Amino acid sequence: MNEDAVRQFVRETIARLDARAAQPAAAGAGLVDPASLASNFKYSLAPSADGSCIIEPSVRCTHCGYCLSHGH
């Protein structure tokens, strides 16, 4: 690809993005409810009886929530 072809490609891409930005977006289009994502799912686990962390039993639980999620 030569320099003129690259310049033309960049111009076309910018024109396409400008045209897309000028169109009004539909209400809620492209938005995702974070609660619906698998990485935000929270399990219902009972805290350990002795207050230790489920992930790392040698330390106390700090209630960070890591053990309740998929760890993302």
PDB file of C-alpha atoms in Angstrom:
ATOM      1  CA  MET A   1       0.000   0.000   0.000  1.00  0.00           C
ATOM      2  CA  ASN A   2       1.511   3.313  -1.012  1.00  0.00           C
ATOM      3  CA  GLU A   3       1.197   6.635   0.798  1.00  0.00           C
ATOM      4  CA  ASP A   4      -1.613   7.921  -1.434  1.00  0.00           C
ATOM      5  CA  ALA A   5      -3.670   4.775  -0.800  1.00  0.00           C
ATOM      6  CA  VAL A   6      -3.172   5.127   2.955  1.00  0.00           C
ATOM      7  CA  ARG A   7      -4.238   8.772   2.862  1.00  0.00           C
ATOM      8  CA  GLN A   8      -7.367   7.868   0.874  1.00  0.00           C
ATOM      9  CA  PHE A   9      -8.185   5.068   3.319  1.00  0.00           C
ATOM     10  CA  VAL A  10      -7.837   7.457   6.283  1.00  0.00           C
ATOM     11  CA  ARG A  11     -10.041  10.084   4.600  1.00  0.00           C
ATOM     12  CA  GLU A  12     -12.765   7.510   3.861  1.00  0.00           C
ATOM     13  CA  THR A  13     -12.642   6.163   7.412  1.00  0.00           C
ATOM     14  CA  ILE A  14     -12.906   9.643   8.934  1.00  0.00           C
ATOM     15  CA  ALA A  15     -15.798  10.520   6.615  1.00  0.00           C
ATOM     16  CA  ARG A  16     -17.610   7.317   7.557  1.00  0.00           C
ATOM     17  CA  LEU A  17     -17.130   7.957  11.289  1.00  0.00           C
ATOM     18  CA  ASP A  18     -18.254  11.584  10.951  1.00  0.00           C
ATOM     19  CA  ALA A  19     -21.401  10.482   9.109  1.00  0.00           C
ATOM     20  CA  ARG A  20     -22.154   7.915  11.806  1.00  0.00           C
ATOM     21  CA  ALA A  21     -21.615  10.487  14.585  1.00  0.00           C
ATOM     22  CA  ALA A  22     -23.976  12.948  12.892  1.00  0.00           C
ATOM     23  CA  GLN A  23     -26.883  10.480  13.043  1.00  0.00           C
ATOM     24  CA  PRO A  24     -28.949  10.581  16.226  1.00  0.00           C
ATOM     25  CA  ALA A  25     -28.525   7.418  18.263  1.00  0.00           C
ATOM     26  CA  ALA A  26     -31.526   5.345  19.244  1.00  0.00           C
ATOM     27  CA  ALA A  27     -32.379   5.551  22.937  1.00  0.00           C
ATOM     28  CA  GLY A  28     -30.176   3.103  24.794  1.00  0.00           C
ATOM     29  CA  ALA A  29     -28.399   1.903  21.662  1.00  0.00           C
ATOM     30  CA  GLY A  30     -25.015   0.424  22.395  1.00  0.00           C
ATOM     31  CA  LEU A  31     -25.479   0.552  26.156  1.00  0.00           C
ATOM     32  CA  VAL A  32     -25.114  -2.620  28.176  1.00  0.00           C
ATOM     33  CA  ASP A  33     -26.489  -3.031  31.658  1.00  0.00           C
ATOM     34  CA  PRO A  34     -23.398  -3.914  33.751  1.00  0.00           C
ATOM     35  CA  ALA A  35     -25.504  -6.165  35.981  1.00  0.00           C
ATOM     36  CA  SER A  36     -26.246  -8.390  32.984  1.00  0.00           C
ATOM     37  CA  LEU A  37     -22.580  -9.203  32.347  1.00  0.00           C
ATOM     38  CA  ALA A  38     -21.343 -12.582  33.588  1.00  0.00           C
ATOM     39  CA  SER A  39     -18.273 -10.986  35.154  1.00  0.00           C
ATOM     40  CA  ASN A  40     -20.532  -8.916  37.438  1.00  0.00           C
ATOM     41  CA  PHE A  41     -22.553 -11.876  38.707  1.00  0.00           C
ATOM     42  CA  LYS A  42     -22.297 -12.300  42.482  1.00  0.00           C
ATOM     43  CA  TYR A  43     -22.648 -15.676  44.190  1.00  0.00           C
ATOM     44  CA  SER A  44     -24.442 -16.067  47.496  1.00  0.00           C
ATOM     45  CA  LEU A  45     -21.824 -17.522  49.822  1.00  0.00           C
ATOM     46  CA  ALA A  46     -22.034 -17.618  53.571  1.00  0.00           C
ATOM     47  CA  PRO A  47     -19.026 -16.100  55.323  1.00  0.00           C
ATOM     48  CA  SER A  48     -16.643 -18.560  56.934  1.00  0.00           C
ATOM     49  CA  ALA A  49     -17.393 -19.296  60.561  1.00  0.00           C
ATOM     50  CA  ASP A  50     -13.920 -18.319  61.787  1.00  0.00           C
ATOM     51  CA  GLY A  51     -13.690 -15.096  59.734  1.00  0.00           C
ATOM     52  CA  SER A  52     -10.962 -16.356  57.416  1.00  0.00           C
ATOM     53  CA  CYS A  53     -10.858 -15.625  53.697  1.00  0.00           C
ATOM     54  CA  ILE A  54     -12.356 -18.331  51.462  1.00  0.00           C
ATOM     55  CA  ILE A  55      -9.732 -17.732  48.778  1.00  0.00           C
ATOM     56  CA  GLU A  56      -6.743 -17.445  51.124  1.00  0.00           C
ATOM     57  CA  PRO A  57      -7.632 -19.114  54.453  1.00  0.00           C
ATOM     58  CA  SER A  58      -4.441 -17.945  56.213  1.00  0.00           C
ATOM     59  CA  VAL A  59      -5.684 -14.311  56.283  1.00  0.00           C
ATOM     60  CA  ARG A  60      -8.785 -12.656  57.677  1.00  0.00           C
ATOM     61  CA  CYS A  61     -11.692 -11.812  55.379  1.00  0.00           C
ATOM     62  CA  THR A  62     -11.667  -8.162  54.277  1.00  0.00           C
ATOM     63  CA  HIS A  63     -15.047  -8.442  52.503  1.00  0.00           C
ATOM     64  CA  CYS A  64     -13.535  -7.510  49.126  1.00  0.00           C
ATOM     65  CA  GLY A  65     -16.085  -9.670  47.274  1.00  0.00           C
ATOM     66  CA  TYR A  66     -13.534 -11.518  45.138  1.00  0.00           C
ATOM     67  CA  CYS A  67     -14.821 -14.906  46.292  1.00  0.00           C
ATOM     68  CA  LEU A  68     -18.373 -13.899  45.330  1.00  0.00           C
ATOM     69  CA  SER A  69     -17.504 -13.155  41.713  1.00  0.00           C
ATOM     70  CA  HIS A  70     -15.824 -14.900  38.804  1.00  0.00           C
ATOM     71  CA  GLY A  71     -12.747 -12.906  39.755  1.00  0.00           C
ATOM     72  CA  HIS A  72     -12.879 -10.379  36.938  1.00  0.00           C
TER      73      HIS A  72
END
